[in-house]
PDB file of C-alpha atoms in Angstrom:
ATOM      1  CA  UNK J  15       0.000   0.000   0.000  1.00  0.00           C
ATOM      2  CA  UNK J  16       1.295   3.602  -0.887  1.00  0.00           C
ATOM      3  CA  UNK J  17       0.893   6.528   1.327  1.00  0.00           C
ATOM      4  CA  UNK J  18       1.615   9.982   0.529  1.00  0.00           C
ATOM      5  CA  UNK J  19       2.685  12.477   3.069  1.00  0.00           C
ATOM      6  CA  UNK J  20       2.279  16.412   2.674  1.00  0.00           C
ATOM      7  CA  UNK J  21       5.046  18.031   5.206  1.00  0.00           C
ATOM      8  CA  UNK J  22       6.641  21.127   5.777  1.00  0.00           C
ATOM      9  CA  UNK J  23      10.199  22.024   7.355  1.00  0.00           C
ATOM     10  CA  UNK J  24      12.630  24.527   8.250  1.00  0.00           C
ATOM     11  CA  UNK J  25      15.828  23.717   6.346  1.00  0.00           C
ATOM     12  CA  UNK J  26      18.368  25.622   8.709  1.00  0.00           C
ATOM     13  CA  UNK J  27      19.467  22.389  10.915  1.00  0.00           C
ATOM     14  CA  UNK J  28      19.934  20.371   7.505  1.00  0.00           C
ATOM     15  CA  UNK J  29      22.074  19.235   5.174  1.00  0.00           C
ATOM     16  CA  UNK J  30      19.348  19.358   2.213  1.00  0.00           C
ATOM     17  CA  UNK J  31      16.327  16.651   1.910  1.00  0.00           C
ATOM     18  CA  UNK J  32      18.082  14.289   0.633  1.00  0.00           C
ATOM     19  CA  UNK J  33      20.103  11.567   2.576  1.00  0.00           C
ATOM     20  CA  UNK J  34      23.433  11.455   2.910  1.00  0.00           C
ATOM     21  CA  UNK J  35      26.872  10.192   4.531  1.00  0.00           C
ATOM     22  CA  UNK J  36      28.308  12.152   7.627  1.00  0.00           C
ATOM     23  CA  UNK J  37      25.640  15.225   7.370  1.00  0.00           C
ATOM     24  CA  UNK J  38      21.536  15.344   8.527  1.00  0.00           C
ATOM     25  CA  UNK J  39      18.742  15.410   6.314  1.00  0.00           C
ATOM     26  CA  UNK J  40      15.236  16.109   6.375  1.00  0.00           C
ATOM     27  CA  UNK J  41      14.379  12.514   4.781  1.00  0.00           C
ATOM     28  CA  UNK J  42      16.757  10.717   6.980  1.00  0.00           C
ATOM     29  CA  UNK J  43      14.838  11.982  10.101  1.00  0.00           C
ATOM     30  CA  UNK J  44      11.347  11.098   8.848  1.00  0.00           C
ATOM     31  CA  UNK J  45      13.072   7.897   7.380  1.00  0.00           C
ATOM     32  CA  UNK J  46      13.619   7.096  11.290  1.00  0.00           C
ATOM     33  CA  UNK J  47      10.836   8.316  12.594  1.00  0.00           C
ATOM     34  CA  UNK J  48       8.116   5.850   9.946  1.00  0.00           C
ATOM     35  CA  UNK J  49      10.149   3.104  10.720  1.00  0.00           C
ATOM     36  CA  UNK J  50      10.250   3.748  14.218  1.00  0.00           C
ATOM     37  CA  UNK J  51       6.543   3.576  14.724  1.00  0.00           C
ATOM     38  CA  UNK J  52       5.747   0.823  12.004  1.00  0.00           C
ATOM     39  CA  UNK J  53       8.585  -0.884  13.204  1.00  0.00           C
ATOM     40  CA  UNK J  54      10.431  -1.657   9.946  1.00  0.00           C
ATOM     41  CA  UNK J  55      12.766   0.130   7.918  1.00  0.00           C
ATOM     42  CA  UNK J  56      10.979   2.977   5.180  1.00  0.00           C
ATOM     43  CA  UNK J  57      12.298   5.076   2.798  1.00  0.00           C
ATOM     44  CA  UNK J  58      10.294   7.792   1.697  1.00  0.00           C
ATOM     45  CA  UNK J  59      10.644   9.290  -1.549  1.00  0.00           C
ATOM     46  CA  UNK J  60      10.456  12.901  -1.651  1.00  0.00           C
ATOM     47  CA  UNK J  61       9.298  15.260  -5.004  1.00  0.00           C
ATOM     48  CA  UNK J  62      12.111  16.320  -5.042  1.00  0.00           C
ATOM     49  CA  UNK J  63      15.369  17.300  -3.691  1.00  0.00           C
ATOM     50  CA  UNK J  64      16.197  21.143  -1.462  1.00  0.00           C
ATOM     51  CA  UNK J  65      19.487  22.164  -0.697  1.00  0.00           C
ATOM     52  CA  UNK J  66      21.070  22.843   2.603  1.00  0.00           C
ATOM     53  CA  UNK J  67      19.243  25.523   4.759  1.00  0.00           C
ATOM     54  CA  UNK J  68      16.315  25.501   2.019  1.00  0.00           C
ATOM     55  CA  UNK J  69      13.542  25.566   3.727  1.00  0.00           C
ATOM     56  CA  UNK J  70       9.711  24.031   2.536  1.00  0.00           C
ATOM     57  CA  UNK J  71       6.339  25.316   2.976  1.00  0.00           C
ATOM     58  CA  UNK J  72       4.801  22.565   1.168  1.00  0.00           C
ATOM     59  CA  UNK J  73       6.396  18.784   0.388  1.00  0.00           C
ATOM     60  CA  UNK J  74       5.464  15.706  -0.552  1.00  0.00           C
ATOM     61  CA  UNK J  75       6.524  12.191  -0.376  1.00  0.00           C
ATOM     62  CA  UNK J  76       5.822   8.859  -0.571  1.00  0.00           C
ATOM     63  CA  UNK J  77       6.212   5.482   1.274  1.00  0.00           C
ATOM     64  CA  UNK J  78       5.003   1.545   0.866  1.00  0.00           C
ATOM     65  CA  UNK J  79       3.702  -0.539   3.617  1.00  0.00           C
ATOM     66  CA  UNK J  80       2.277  -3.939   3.743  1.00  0.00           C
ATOM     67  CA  UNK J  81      -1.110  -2.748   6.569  1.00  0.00           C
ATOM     68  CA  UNK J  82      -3.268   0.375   5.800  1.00  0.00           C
ATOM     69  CA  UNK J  83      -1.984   2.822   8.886  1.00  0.00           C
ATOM     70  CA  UNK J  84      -4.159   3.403  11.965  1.00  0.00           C
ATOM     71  CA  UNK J  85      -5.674   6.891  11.956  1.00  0.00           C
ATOM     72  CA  UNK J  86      -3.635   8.140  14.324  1.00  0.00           C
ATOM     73  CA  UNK J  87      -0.544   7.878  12.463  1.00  0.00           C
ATOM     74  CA  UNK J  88       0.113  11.840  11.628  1.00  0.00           C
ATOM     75  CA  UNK J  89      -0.047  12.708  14.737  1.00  0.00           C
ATOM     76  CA  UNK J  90       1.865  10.093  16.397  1.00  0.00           C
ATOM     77  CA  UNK J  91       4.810  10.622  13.704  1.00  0.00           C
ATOM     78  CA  UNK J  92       4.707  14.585  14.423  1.00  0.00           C
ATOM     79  CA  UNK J  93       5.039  13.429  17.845  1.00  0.00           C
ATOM     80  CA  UNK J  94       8.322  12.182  17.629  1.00  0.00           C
ATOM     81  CA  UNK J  95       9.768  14.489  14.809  1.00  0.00           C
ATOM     82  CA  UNK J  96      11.866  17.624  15.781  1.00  0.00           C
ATOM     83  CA  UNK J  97       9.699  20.707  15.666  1.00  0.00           C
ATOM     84  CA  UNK J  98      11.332  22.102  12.783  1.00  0.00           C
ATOM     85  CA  UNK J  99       9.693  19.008  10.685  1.00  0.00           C
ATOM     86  CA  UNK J 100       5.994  19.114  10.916  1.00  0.00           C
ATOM     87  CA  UNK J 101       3.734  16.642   8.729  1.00  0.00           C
ATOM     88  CA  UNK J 102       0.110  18.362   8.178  1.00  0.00           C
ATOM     89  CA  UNK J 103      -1.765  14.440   6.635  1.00  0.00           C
ATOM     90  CA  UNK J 104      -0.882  11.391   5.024  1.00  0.00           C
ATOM     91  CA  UNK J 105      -2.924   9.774   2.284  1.00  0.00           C
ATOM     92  CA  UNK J 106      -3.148   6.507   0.856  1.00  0.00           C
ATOM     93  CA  UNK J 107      -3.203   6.768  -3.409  1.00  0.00           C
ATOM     94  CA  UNK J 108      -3.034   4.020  -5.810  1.00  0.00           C
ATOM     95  CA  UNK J 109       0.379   1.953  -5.878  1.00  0.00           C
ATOM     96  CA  UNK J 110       1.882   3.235  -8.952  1.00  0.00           C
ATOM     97  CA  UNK J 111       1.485   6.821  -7.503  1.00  0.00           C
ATOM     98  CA  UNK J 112       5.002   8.563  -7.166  1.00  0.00           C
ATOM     99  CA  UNK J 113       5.809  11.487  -5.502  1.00  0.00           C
ATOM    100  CA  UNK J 114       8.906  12.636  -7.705  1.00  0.00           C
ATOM    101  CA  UNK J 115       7.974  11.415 -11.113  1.00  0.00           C
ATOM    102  CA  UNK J 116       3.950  12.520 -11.294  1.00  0.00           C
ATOM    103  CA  UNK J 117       4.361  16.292 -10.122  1.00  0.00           C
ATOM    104  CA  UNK J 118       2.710  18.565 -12.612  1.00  0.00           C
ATOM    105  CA  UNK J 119       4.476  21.375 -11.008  1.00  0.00           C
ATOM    106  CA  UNK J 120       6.632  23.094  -8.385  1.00  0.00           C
ATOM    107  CA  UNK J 121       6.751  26.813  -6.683  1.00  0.00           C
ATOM    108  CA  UNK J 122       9.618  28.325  -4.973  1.00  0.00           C
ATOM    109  CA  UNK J 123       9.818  31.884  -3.433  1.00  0.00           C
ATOM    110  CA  UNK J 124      12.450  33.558  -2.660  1.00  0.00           C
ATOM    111  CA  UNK J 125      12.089  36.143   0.158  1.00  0.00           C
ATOM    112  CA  UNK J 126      14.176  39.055   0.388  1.00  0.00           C
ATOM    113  CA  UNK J 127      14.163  41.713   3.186  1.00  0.00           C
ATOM    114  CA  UNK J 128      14.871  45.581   2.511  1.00  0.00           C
ATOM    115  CA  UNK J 129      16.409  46.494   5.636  1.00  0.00           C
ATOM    116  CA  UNK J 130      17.129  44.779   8.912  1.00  0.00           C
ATOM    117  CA  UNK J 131      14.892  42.697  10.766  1.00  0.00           C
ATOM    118  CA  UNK J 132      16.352  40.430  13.716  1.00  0.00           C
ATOM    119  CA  UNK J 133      12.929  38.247  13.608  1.00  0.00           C
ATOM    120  CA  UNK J 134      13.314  37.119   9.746  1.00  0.00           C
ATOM    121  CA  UNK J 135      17.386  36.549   9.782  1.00  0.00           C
ATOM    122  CA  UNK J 136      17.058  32.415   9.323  1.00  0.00           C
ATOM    123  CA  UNK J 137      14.313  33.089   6.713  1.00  0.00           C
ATOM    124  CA  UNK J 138      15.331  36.046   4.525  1.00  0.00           C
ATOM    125  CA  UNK J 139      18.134  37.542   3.161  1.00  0.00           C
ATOM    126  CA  UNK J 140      18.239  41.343   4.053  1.00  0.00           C
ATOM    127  CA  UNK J 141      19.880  43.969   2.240  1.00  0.00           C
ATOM    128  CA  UNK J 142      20.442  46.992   4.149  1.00  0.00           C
ATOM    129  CA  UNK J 143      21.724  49.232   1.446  1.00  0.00           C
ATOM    130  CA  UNK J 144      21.398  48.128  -1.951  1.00  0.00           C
ATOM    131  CA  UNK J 145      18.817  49.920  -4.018  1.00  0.00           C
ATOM    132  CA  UNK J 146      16.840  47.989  -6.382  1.00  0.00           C
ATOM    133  CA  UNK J 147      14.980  48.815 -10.059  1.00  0.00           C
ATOM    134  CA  UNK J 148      12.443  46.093  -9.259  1.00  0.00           C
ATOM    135  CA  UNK J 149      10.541  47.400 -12.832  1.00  0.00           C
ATOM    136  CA  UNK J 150      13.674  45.973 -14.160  1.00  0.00           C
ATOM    137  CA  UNK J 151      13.982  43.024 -12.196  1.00  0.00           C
ATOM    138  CA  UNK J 152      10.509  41.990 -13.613  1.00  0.00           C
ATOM    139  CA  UNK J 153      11.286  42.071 -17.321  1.00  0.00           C
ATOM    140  CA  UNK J 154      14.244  40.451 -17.182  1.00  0.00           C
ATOM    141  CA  UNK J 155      12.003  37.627 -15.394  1.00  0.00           C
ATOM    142  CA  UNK J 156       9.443  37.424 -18.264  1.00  0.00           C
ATOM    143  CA  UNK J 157      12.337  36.675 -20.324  1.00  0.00           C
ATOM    144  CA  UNK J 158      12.749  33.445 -19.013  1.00  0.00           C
ATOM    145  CA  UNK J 159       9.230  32.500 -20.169  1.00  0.00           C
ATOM    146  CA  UNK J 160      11.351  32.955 -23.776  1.00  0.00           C
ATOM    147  CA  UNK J 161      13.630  30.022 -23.271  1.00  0.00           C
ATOM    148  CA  UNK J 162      13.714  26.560 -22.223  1.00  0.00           C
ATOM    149  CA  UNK J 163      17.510  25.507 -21.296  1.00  0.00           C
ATOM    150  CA  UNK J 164      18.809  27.320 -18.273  1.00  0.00           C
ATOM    151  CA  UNK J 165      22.219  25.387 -18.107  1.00  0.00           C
ATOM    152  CA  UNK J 166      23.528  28.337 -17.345  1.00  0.00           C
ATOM    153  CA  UNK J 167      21.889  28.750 -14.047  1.00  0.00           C
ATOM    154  CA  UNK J 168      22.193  25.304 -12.679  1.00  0.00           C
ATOM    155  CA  UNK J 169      25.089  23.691 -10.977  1.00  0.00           C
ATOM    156  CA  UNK J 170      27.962  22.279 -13.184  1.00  0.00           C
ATOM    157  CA  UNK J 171      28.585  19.172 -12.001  1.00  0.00           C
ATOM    158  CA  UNK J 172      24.908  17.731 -11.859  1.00  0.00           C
ATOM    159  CA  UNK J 173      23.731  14.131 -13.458  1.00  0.00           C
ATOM    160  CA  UNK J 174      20.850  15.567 -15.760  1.00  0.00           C
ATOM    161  CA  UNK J 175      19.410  14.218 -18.869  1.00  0.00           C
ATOM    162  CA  UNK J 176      18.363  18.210 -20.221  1.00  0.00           C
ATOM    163  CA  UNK J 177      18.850  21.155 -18.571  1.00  0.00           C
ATOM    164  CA  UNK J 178      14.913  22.222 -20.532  1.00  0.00           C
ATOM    165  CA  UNK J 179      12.290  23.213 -18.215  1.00  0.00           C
ATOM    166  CA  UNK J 180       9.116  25.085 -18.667  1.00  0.00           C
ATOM    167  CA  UNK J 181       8.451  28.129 -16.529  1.00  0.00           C
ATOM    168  CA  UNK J 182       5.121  29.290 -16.002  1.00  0.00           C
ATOM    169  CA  UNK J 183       5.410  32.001 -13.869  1.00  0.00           C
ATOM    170  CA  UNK J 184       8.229  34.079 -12.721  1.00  0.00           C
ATOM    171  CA  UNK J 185       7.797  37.781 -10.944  1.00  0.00           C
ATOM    172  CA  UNK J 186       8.788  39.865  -8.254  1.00  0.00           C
ATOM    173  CA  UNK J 187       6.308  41.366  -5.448  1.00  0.00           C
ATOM    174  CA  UNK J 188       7.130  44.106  -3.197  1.00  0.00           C
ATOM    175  CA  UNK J 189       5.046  43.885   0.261  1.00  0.00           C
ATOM    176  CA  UNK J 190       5.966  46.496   2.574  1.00  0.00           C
ATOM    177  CA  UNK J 191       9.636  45.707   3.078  1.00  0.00           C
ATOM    178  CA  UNK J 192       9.269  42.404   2.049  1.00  0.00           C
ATOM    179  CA  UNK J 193      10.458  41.968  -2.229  1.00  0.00           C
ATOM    180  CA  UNK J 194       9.803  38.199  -3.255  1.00  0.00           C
ATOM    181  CA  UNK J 195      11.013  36.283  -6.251  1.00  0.00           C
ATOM    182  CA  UNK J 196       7.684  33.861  -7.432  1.00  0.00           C
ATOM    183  CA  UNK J 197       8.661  31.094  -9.577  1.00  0.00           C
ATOM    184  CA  UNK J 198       7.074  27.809 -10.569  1.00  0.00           C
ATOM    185  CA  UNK J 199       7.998  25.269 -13.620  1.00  0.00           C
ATOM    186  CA  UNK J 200       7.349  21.823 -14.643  1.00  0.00           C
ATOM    187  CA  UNK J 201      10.941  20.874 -13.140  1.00  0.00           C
ATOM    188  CA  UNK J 202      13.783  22.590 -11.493  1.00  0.00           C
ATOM    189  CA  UNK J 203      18.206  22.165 -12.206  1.00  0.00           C
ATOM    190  CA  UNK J 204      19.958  22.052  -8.487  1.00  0.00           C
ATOM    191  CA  UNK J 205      20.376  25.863  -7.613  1.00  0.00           C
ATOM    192  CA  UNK J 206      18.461  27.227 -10.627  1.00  0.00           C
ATOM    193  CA  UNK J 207      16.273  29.340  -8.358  1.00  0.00           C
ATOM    194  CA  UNK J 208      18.986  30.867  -6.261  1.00  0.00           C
ATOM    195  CA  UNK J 209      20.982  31.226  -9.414  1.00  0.00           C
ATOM    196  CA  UNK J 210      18.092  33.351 -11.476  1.00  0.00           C
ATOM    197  CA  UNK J 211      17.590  35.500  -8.191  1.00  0.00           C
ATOM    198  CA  UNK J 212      21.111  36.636  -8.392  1.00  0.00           C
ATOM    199  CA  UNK J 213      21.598  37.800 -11.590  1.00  0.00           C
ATOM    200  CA  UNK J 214      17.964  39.568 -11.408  1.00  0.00           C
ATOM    201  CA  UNK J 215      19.530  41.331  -8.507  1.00  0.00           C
ATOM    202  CA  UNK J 216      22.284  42.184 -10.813  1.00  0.00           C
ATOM    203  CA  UNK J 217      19.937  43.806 -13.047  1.00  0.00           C
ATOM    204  CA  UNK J 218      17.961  45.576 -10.235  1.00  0.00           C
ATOM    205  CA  UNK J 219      21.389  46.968  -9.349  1.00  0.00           C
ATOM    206  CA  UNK J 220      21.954  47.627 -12.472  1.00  0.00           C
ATOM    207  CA  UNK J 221      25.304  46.003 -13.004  1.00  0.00           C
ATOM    208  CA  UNK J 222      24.131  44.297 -16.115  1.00  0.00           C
ATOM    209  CA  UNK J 223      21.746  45.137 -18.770  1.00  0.00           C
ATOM    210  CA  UNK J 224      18.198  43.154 -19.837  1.00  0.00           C
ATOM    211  CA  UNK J 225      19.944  42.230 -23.012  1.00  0.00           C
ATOM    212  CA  UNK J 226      23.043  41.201 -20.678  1.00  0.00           C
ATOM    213  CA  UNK J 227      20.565  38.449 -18.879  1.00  0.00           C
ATOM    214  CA  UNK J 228      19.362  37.272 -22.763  1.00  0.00           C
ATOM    215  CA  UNK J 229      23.123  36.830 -23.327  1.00  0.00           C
ATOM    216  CA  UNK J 230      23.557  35.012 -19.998  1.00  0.00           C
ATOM    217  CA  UNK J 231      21.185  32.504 -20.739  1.00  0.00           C
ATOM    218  CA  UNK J 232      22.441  31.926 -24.078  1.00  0.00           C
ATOM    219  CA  UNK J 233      25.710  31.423 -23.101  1.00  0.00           C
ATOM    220  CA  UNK J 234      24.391  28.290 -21.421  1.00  0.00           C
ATOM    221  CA  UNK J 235      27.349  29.375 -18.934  1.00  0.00           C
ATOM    222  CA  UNK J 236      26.861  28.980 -15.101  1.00  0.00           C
ATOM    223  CA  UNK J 237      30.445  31.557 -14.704  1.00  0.00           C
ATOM    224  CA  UNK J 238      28.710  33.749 -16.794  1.00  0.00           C
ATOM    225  CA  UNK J 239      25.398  34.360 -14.250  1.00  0.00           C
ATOM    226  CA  UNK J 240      24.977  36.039 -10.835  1.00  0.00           C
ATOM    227  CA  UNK J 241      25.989  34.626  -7.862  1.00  0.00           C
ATOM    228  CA  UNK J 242      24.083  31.883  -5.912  1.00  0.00           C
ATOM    229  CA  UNK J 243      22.001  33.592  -2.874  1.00  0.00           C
ATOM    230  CA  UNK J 244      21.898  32.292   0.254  1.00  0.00           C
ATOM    231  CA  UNK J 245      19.757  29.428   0.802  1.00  0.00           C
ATOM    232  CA  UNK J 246      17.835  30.723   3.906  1.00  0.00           C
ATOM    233  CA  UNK J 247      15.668  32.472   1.744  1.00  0.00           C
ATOM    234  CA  UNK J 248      14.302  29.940  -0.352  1.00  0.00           C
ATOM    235  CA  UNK J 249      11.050  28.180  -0.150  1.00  0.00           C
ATOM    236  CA  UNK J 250       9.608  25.305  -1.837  1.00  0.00           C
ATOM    237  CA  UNK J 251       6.059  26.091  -1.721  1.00  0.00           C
ATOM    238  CA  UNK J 252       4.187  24.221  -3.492  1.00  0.00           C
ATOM    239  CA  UNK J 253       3.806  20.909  -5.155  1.00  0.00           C
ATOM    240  CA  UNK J 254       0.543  19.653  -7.531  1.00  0.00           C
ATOM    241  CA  UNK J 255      -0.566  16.301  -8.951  1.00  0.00           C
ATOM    242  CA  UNK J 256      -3.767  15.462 -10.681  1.00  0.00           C
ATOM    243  CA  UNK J 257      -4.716  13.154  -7.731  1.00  0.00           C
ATOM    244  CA  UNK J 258      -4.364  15.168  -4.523  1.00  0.00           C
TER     245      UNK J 258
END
């Protein structure tokens, strides 16, 4: 039987989603904490993968078990999770349902804060100084709904079959002090998102030009983009299927 889980976390204590030697992971500590109350070993399988200190407002993953689970399952798992890893329902779906492979879609934000605030430092990155053509920053987004390959914004070394993905929404919205970065696309490279929100805040500086960013993504590149931004600011928030 397959069960889907919808979860959130805050990324700062981890090492990324994604298990791995020597470091902690989101899906190690969920790993432990399924097969701690079913009393067998699990692996979930997330939709996809966050880097360290990338945090997630909305994830999903998936699991097999031989029993359906008693109905108290959620809440005994977010019982014995740390509180930065909270699971909001699990769902049982049909068996060939995957979590990674069936996602129609995924939405990251990336939340930037004009000034200081001491509350948002582990979820923001503030910019005290800088002054920012945000008009700017927006049409050099919709460009990206021009192209396809973004090699140039992912990482280099990375096992992919295409850097091609197909962005369907990408824009900048100022809320007070609060500027974030929208984006959402049928599939993501590793550090894409951080990637595209540096060199738009090379534009909004005005270091570069709109036609510089065509030429950027042209180039097909990654030396040739802005610089990575710090994780803390990222959120994947949201994740859709035709079945949940």
């Amino acid at each position: 039987m397959r069960y889907f889980i919808e979860l959130a976390y805050n990324g700062k204590n981890y090492h990324g989603w994604q298990v791995q030697p020597h470091a902690i992971s989101v899906q190690e500590v969920i790993n432990k904490a399924i097969s701690t109350i079913l009393r067998q070993e699990v692996n979930i399988v997330g939709a996809g993968r966050t880097d360290a200190g990338v945090h997630a407002s909305q994830m999903f993953a998936h699991f097999d078990v031989e029993s359906p689970l008693n109905d108290n399952f959620t809440y005994k798992l977010n019982a014995i999770l740390p509180d930065d890893v909270v699971i909001f329902n699990t769902t049982l779906v049909h068996n060939d349902a995957h979590a990674r492979f069936d996602a129609n879609s995924r939405s990251y934000e990336y939340k930037i804060w004009l000034g200081r605030n001491p509350f948002l430092l582990e979820t923001s990155w503030q910019l005290h100084h800088q002054q920012l053509n945000i008009e700017l920053m927006n049409k050099a987004a919709a460009i990206l709904y021009e192209y396809e390959d973004f090699e140039c914004f992912s990482k280099v070394k990375t096992d992919v079959n295409t850097f091609n993905c197909t962005i369907t929404n990408a824009e900048w919205i100022m809320k007070g002090n609060e500027l974030t970065f929208h984006i959402s696309a049928n599939r993501f490279l590793r550090n894409m998102v951080r990637a595209i929100v540096g060199t738009l805040i090379d534009v909004g500086l005005e270091k570069i030009t709109i036609d510089d960013f065509k030429k950027i993504i042209e180039s097909k590149n990654r030396s040739n983009a802005g610089v990575s931004v710090p994780a803390k600011g990222l959120f994947l928030t949201a994740v859709t299927y035709d079945y949940i």
